[in-house]
């Protein structure tokens, strides 16, 4: 692991404190209310999501960086929450086909090496009708800001854990075959302009019926 990755893990919580308090915690709580059953969270980081899961879901987190996993483990212990943490990358999920009811990605598709492969893996591990819940910052619709996101892609990635601020993530989610159920576009305050445009919501793998829906 590089020194940059270690520093990224060490500063992640302090730098996230203000945006979490301002909007992150509330948005996570609202989104994660849609999680059902056995849940996989990719790129779980330091576990900022853990307090916001409904109590009756089982959470498995995958994360490549050991210092992030260590902090996530500590957070789960402090919360008294049973979370299984696994080392690995979302491009190659070490799980069986159709083995999760929900998959969660919170600010991760901006950082992975190959978003299309990750989305294909998410589809593979979700059962038919399973839920993909996402909160991602994306390429701006404003051409001027989008140009800036392109121009600063490399330096931004260098300081922000390999993040690409200019990805068309919602389009990728749709192209991967998820049926979108709820989507919201938001401009988030109090974070650098490059990463303010966000999409959040959830979609489903094509299915048939959702066994978690009342009456289904
Ligand atoms: C911006 S952080 C978000 C962390 C956490 N999801 C949150 O909301 O606070 C991105 C996370 O994705 C992880 N990550 C980067 N590449 C990944 C990959 N290929 N597979 C899974 N996780 C990855 C990083 O190590 C980091 O923890």
mmCIF file of C-alpha atoms and ligand atoms in Angstrom:
data_model
loop_
_atom_site.group_PDB
_atom_site.id
_atom_site.type_symbol
_atom_site.label_atom_id
_atom_site.label_comp_id
_atom_site.label_asym_id
_atom_site.label_seq_id
_atom_site.Cartn_x
_atom_site.Cartn_y
_atom_site.Cartn_z
ATOM 1 C CA UNK A 1 0.000 0.000 0.000
ATOM 2 C CA UNK A 2 1.317 3.452 -0.882
ATOM 3 C CA UNK A 3 1.986 6.266 1.577
ATOM 4 C CA UNK A 4 -0.711 8.264 -0.232
ATOM 5 C CA UNK A 5 -3.285 5.531 0.516
ATOM 6 C CA UNK A 6 -2.253 5.510 4.184
ATOM 7 C CA UNK A 7 -2.625 9.291 4.405
ATOM 8 C CA UNK A 8 -5.998 9.089 2.612
ATOM 9 C CA UNK A 9 -7.239 6.588 5.216
ATOM 10 C CA UNK A 10 -5.899 8.694 8.112
ATOM 11 C CA UNK A 11 -7.519 11.964 6.983
ATOM 12 C CA UNK A 12 -10.772 10.453 5.692
ATOM 13 C CA UNK A 13 -12.846 10.756 8.873
ATOM 14 C CA UNK A 14 -11.637 14.226 9.911
ATOM 15 C CA UNK A 15 -12.276 15.570 6.385
ATOM 16 C CA UNK A 16 -15.675 13.860 6.203
ATOM 17 C CA UNK A 17 -16.894 15.193 9.567
ATOM 18 C CA UNK A 18 -18.390 18.460 8.287
ATOM 19 C CA UNK A 19 -20.129 17.108 5.144
ATOM 20 C CA UNK A 20 -21.401 14.128 7.162
ATOM 21 C CA UNK A 21 -22.959 16.455 9.714
ATOM 22 C CA UNK A 22 -24.317 18.795 7.051
ATOM 23 C CA UNK A 23 -25.957 16.240 4.724
ATOM 24 C CA UNK A 24 -24.116 12.877 4.545
ATOM 25 C CA UNK A 25 -25.620 11.218 7.611
ATOM 26 C CA UNK A 26 -29.186 12.248 6.742
ATOM 27 C CA UNK A 27 -28.859 11.131 3.112
ATOM 28 C CA UNK A 28 -27.343 7.783 4.130
ATOM 29 C CA UNK A 29 -30.124 7.169 6.659
ATOM 30 C CA UNK A 30 -32.789 7.873 4.032
ATOM 31 C CA UNK A 31 -31.130 5.766 1.332
ATOM 32 C CA UNK A 32 -30.177 2.835 3.526
ATOM 33 C CA UNK A 33 -33.762 2.509 4.727
ATOM 34 C CA UNK A 34 -34.163 0.770 1.340
ATOM 35 C CA UNK A 35 -31.642 -1.955 2.223
ATOM 36 C CA UNK A 36 -33.104 -5.406 2.748
ATOM 37 C CA UNK A 37 -31.910 -8.788 3.929
ATOM 38 C CA UNK A 38 -28.262 -9.679 3.311
ATOM 39 C CA UNK A 39 -26.448 -6.488 2.259
ATOM 40 C CA UNK A 40 -23.048 -6.057 0.607
ATOM 41 C CA UNK A 41 -21.448 -2.618 0.852
ATOM 42 C CA UNK A 42 -18.576 -2.144 -1.601
ATOM 43 C CA UNK A 43 -15.723 0.234 -0.703
ATOM 44 C CA UNK A 44 -16.988 0.453 2.838
ATOM 45 C CA UNK A 45 -14.149 2.809 3.854
ATOM 46 C CA UNK A 46 -14.175 3.654 7.556
ATOM 47 C CA UNK A 47 -17.777 2.494 7.973
ATOM 48 C CA UNK A 48 -19.478 5.892 8.032
ATOM 49 C CA UNK A 49 -22.650 4.156 6.850
ATOM 50 C CA UNK A 50 -22.862 1.659 9.724
ATOM 51 C CA UNK A 51 -25.024 3.749 12.094
ATOM 52 C CA UNK A 52 -27.582 4.244 9.339
ATOM 53 C CA UNK A 53 -28.513 0.673 8.392
ATOM 54 C CA UNK A 54 -31.859 -0.683 9.545
ATOM 55 C CA UNK A 55 -31.253 -2.972 12.543
ATOM 56 C CA UNK A 56 -32.638 -6.088 10.829
ATOM 57 C CA UNK A 57 -30.203 -6.271 7.880
ATOM 58 C CA UNK A 58 -27.003 -8.333 7.796
ATOM 59 C CA UNK A 59 -24.062 -6.205 6.560
ATOM 60 C CA UNK A 60 -20.985 -7.477 4.736
ATOM 61 C CA UNK A 61 -18.403 -4.836 3.736
ATOM 62 C CA UNK A 62 -15.626 -5.176 1.211
ATOM 63 C CA UNK A 63 -12.699 -2.750 1.185
ATOM 64 C CA UNK A 64 -9.218 -3.002 -0.361
ATOM 65 C CA UNK A 65 -7.340 -0.745 2.090
ATOM 66 C CA UNK A 66 -6.366 -2.261 5.435
ATOM 67 C CA UNK A 67 -6.254 1.076 7.360
ATOM 68 C CA UNK A 68 -9.811 1.769 6.197
ATOM 69 C CA UNK A 69 -10.959 -1.704 7.256
ATOM 70 C CA UNK A 70 -9.290 -1.248 10.651
ATOM 71 C CA UNK A 71 -11.242 1.964 11.258
ATOM 72 C CA UNK A 72 -14.449 0.325 9.992
ATOM 73 C CA UNK A 73 -13.938 -2.616 12.371
ATOM 74 C CA UNK A 74 -13.508 -0.233 15.290
ATOM 75 C CA UNK A 75 -16.626 1.725 14.311
ATOM 76 C CA UNK A 76 -18.708 -1.469 14.091
ATOM 77 C CA UNK A 77 -17.444 -2.539 17.541
ATOM 78 C CA UNK A 78 -18.211 0.877 19.046
ATOM 79 C CA UNK A 79 -21.735 0.678 17.638
ATOM 80 C CA UNK A 80 -22.161 -2.921 18.784
ATOM 81 C CA UNK A 81 -23.041 -3.771 15.181
ATOM 82 C CA UNK A 82 -22.168 -7.113 13.698
ATOM 83 C CA UNK A 83 -20.462 -6.383 10.339
ATOM 84 C CA UNK A 84 -18.387 -8.867 8.329
ATOM 85 C CA UNK A 85 -15.400 -7.091 6.744
ATOM 86 C CA UNK A 86 -13.654 -8.639 3.770
ATOM 87 C CA UNK A 87 -10.484 -7.577 1.982
ATOM 88 C CA UNK A 88 -10.895 -7.137 -1.757
ATOM 89 C CA UNK A 89 -11.835 -5.076 -4.772
ATOM 90 C CA UNK A 90 -15.275 -4.711 -6.248
ATOM 91 C CA UNK A 91 -14.043 -5.657 -9.729
ATOM 92 C CA UNK A 92 -13.760 -9.229 -8.490
ATOM 93 C CA UNK A 93 -16.230 -9.874 -5.696
ATOM 94 C CA UNK A 94 -15.367 -13.008 -3.735
ATOM 95 C CA UNK A 95 -19.026 -14.013 -3.382
ATOM 96 C CA UNK A 96 -21.388 -16.451 -5.064
ATOM 97 C CA UNK A 97 -23.897 -15.474 -7.726
ATOM 98 C CA UNK A 98 -27.226 -14.194 -6.375
ATOM 99 C CA UNK A 99 -25.980 -14.269 -2.774
ATOM 100 C CA UNK A 100 -27.141 -10.770 -1.668
ATOM 101 C CA UNK A 101 -30.515 -9.044 -1.410
ATOM 102 C CA UNK A 102 -28.983 -5.539 -1.612
ATOM 103 C CA UNK A 103 -25.689 -3.984 -2.682
ATOM 104 C CA UNK A 104 -24.661 -0.486 -1.547
ATOM 105 C CA UNK A 105 -22.128 1.883 -3.109
ATOM 106 C CA UNK A 106 -21.499 5.221 -1.402
ATOM 107 C CA UNK A 107 -18.927 7.402 -3.212
ATOM 108 C CA UNK A 108 -17.111 4.370 -4.611
ATOM 109 C CA UNK A 109 -17.844 4.145 -8.355
ATOM 110 C CA UNK A 110 -15.805 7.352 -8.728
ATOM 111 C CA UNK A 111 -12.732 5.546 -7.373
ATOM 112 C CA UNK A 112 -12.794 2.012 -8.763
ATOM 113 C CA UNK A 113 -10.500 1.106 -11.668
ATOM 114 C CA UNK A 114 -13.270 -0.277 -13.872
ATOM 115 C CA UNK A 115 -16.829 0.897 -13.089
ATOM 116 C CA UNK A 116 -18.464 -1.271 -15.802
ATOM 117 C CA UNK A 117 -16.849 -4.397 -14.443
ATOM 118 C CA UNK A 118 -17.854 -3.457 -10.891
ATOM 119 C CA UNK A 119 -21.462 -2.923 -11.982
ATOM 120 C CA UNK A 120 -21.447 -6.312 -13.736
ATOM 121 C CA UNK A 121 -20.144 -7.889 -10.523
ATOM 122 C CA UNK A 122 -22.845 -6.160 -8.483
ATOM 123 C CA UNK A 123 -25.483 -7.602 -10.824
ATOM 124 C CA UNK A 124 -23.923 -11.029 -10.561
ATOM 125 C CA UNK A 125 -23.991 -11.160 -6.740
ATOM 126 C CA UNK A 126 -27.499 -9.686 -6.444
ATOM 127 C CA UNK A 127 -30.408 -12.080 -6.508
ATOM 128 C CA UNK A 128 -33.090 -11.420 -9.152
ATOM 129 C CA UNK A 129 -35.049 -8.381 -7.991
ATOM 130 C CA UNK A 130 -32.194 -7.407 -5.653
ATOM 131 C CA UNK A 131 -31.588 -3.756 -4.853
ATOM 132 C CA UNK A 132 -28.616 -1.631 -5.820
ATOM 133 C CA UNK A 133 -28.456 1.486 -3.624
ATOM 134 C CA UNK A 134 -26.084 4.269 -4.635
ATOM 135 C CA UNK A 135 -24.866 7.704 -3.630
ATOM 136 C CA UNK A 136 -22.247 8.957 -6.059
ATOM 137 C CA UNK A 137 -20.826 12.241 -7.222
ATOM 138 C CA UNK A 138 -20.882 12.574 -10.992
ATOM 139 C CA UNK A 139 -19.972 14.558 -14.082
ATOM 140 C CA UNK A 140 -21.637 17.971 -14.105
ATOM 141 C CA UNK A 141 -24.405 18.891 -16.577
ATOM 142 C CA UNK A 142 -22.853 22.354 -16.666
ATOM 143 C CA UNK A 143 -20.329 22.197 -19.558
ATOM 144 C CA UNK A 144 -18.020 24.671 -17.862
ATOM 145 C CA UNK A 145 -17.794 22.657 -14.653
ATOM 146 C CA UNK A 146 -17.538 19.394 -16.633
ATOM 147 C CA UNK A 147 -14.506 20.817 -18.466
ATOM 148 C CA UNK A 148 -12.969 21.688 -15.117
ATOM 149 C CA UNK A 149 -13.669 18.149 -13.867
ATOM 150 C CA UNK A 150 -11.807 16.823 -16.946
ATOM 151 C CA UNK A 151 -8.907 19.217 -16.510
ATOM 152 C CA UNK A 152 -8.400 18.445 -12.828
ATOM 153 C CA UNK A 153 -9.137 14.710 -13.036
ATOM 154 C CA UNK A 154 -5.530 13.633 -12.489
ATOM 155 C CA UNK A 155 -4.447 16.042 -9.735
ATOM 156 C CA UNK A 156 -7.761 15.520 -7.935
ATOM 157 C CA UNK A 157 -7.339 11.766 -8.140
ATOM 158 C CA UNK A 158 -3.854 12.098 -6.740
ATOM 159 C CA UNK A 159 -5.033 13.802 -3.552
ATOM 160 C CA UNK A 160 -8.419 12.064 -3.264
ATOM 161 C CA UNK A 161 -7.676 8.359 -3.276
ATOM 162 C CA UNK A 162 -7.854 7.831 -7.050
ATOM 163 C CA UNK A 163 -11.252 9.537 -7.408
ATOM 164 C CA UNK A 164 -12.405 10.556 -10.919
ATOM 165 C CA UNK A 165 -14.698 13.573 -10.583
ATOM 166 C CA UNK A 166 -15.979 13.407 -14.178
ATOM 167 C CA UNK A 167 -17.658 9.997 -14.499
ATOM 168 C CA UNK A 168 -21.130 9.535 -16.019
ATOM 169 C CA UNK A 169 -22.061 7.102 -13.293
ATOM 170 C CA UNK A 170 -25.847 7.155 -13.626
ATOM 171 C CA UNK A 171 -25.532 6.321 -17.338
ATOM 172 C CA UNK A 172 -23.214 3.438 -16.434
ATOM 173 C CA UNK A 173 -25.702 2.115 -13.871
ATOM 174 C CA UNK A 174 -28.469 2.152 -16.484
ATOM 175 C CA UNK A 175 -26.220 0.596 -19.134
ATOM 176 C CA UNK A 176 -25.455 -2.223 -16.689
ATOM 177 C CA UNK A 177 -29.152 -3.134 -16.800
ATOM 178 C CA UNK A 178 -30.476 -1.870 -13.476
ATOM 179 C CA UNK A 179 -34.089 -0.727 -13.497
ATOM 180 C CA UNK A 180 -34.043 2.601 -11.677
ATOM 181 C CA UNK A 181 -36.705 2.933 -9.016
ATOM 182 C CA UNK A 182 -35.746 6.221 -7.349
ATOM 183 C CA UNK A 183 -33.173 8.767 -8.486
ATOM 184 C CA UNK A 184 -32.405 12.230 -7.211
ATOM 185 C CA UNK A 185 -29.892 14.735 -8.559
ATOM 186 C CA UNK A 186 -28.408 17.050 -5.948
ATOM 187 C CA UNK A 187 -25.773 19.764 -5.667
ATOM 188 C CA UNK A 188 -24.030 19.199 -2.347
ATOM 189 C CA UNK A 189 -22.796 22.220 -0.393
ATOM 190 C CA UNK A 190 -19.612 22.585 1.639
ATOM 191 C CA UNK A 191 -17.450 20.286 -0.484
ATOM 192 C CA UNK A 192 -15.102 21.160 -3.344
ATOM 193 C CA UNK A 193 -17.001 22.326 -6.444
ATOM 194 C CA UNK A 194 -15.547 19.528 -8.590
ATOM 195 C CA UNK A 195 -17.493 16.905 -6.634
ATOM 196 C CA UNK A 196 -20.726 18.756 -5.810
ATOM 197 C CA UNK A 197 -23.024 17.201 -8.459
ATOM 198 C CA UNK A 198 -24.462 14.016 -6.935
ATOM 199 C CA UNK A 199 -26.904 11.279 -7.890
ATOM 200 C CA UNK A 200 -28.499 9.095 -5.282
ATOM 201 C CA UNK A 201 -31.194 6.469 -5.293
ATOM 202 C CA UNK A 202 -31.712 2.823 -5.955
ATOM 203 C CA UNK A 203 -32.485 0.395 -8.744
ATOM 204 C CA UNK A 204 -33.232 -3.285 -9.134
ATOM 205 C CA UNK A 205 -31.969 -6.186 -11.127
ATOM 206 C CA UNK A 206 -34.685 -7.345 -13.513
ATOM 207 C CA UNK A 207 -36.673 -9.825 -11.695
ATOM 208 C CA UNK A 208 -40.116 -10.415 -11.322
ATOM 209 C CA UNK A 209 -41.343 -9.900 -7.876
ATOM 210 C CA UNK A 210 -39.544 -8.410 -4.899
ATOM 211 C CA UNK A 211 -40.079 -10.780 -1.956
ATOM 212 C CA UNK A 212 -39.506 -7.850 0.439
ATOM 213 C CA UNK A 213 -42.492 -5.913 -0.899
ATOM 214 C CA UNK A 214 -45.675 -6.250 1.128
ATOM 215 C CA UNK A 215 -47.906 -8.839 -0.473
ATOM 216 C CA UNK A 216 -45.274 -10.018 -2.949
HETATM 217 C C1 LIG B 1 -14.489 8.062 -1.175
HETATM 218 S S1 LIG B 1 -14.202 6.601 -0.299
HETATM 219 C C2 LIG B 1 -15.858 6.209 0.278
HETATM 220 C C3 LIG B 1 -15.854 5.358 1.508
HETATM 221 C C4 LIG B 1 -17.245 5.023 2.067
HETATM 222 N N1 LIG B 1 -18.044 4.324 1.087
HETATM 223 C C5 LIG B 1 -17.963 6.263 2.541
HETATM 224 O O1 LIG B 1 -19.066 6.556 2.046
HETATM 225 O O2 LIG B 1 -17.431 6.943 3.410
HETATM 226 C C6 LIG B 1 -13.946 5.392 -1.567
HETATM 227 C C7 LIG B 1 -13.659 4.018 -1.001
HETATM 228 O O3 LIG B 1 -13.618 3.071 -2.069
HETATM 229 C C8 LIG B 1 -12.543 2.203 -1.864
HETATM 230 N N2 LIG B 1 -12.144 1.622 -3.160
HETATM 231 C C9 LIG B 1 -11.303 2.120 -4.098
HETATM 232 N N3 LIG B 1 -11.185 1.269 -5.126
HETATM 233 C C10 LIG B 1 -11.983 0.220 -4.838
HETATM 234 C C11 LIG B 1 -12.290 -0.992 -5.533
HETATM 235 N N4 LIG B 1 -11.764 -1.270 -6.724
HETATM 236 N N5 LIG B 1 -13.119 -1.869 -4.936
HETATM 237 C C12 LIG B 1 -13.693 -1.589 -3.729
HETATM 238 N N6 LIG B 1 -13.435 -0.458 -3.045
HETATM 239 C C13 LIG B 1 -12.596 0.424 -3.588
HETATM 240 C C14 LIG B 1 -11.475 3.097 -1.258
HETATM 241 O O4 LIG B 1 -10.454 2.362 -0.609
HETATM 242 C C15 LIG B 1 -12.306 3.943 -0.308
HETATM 243 O O5 LIG B 1 -12.471 3.329 0.939
#
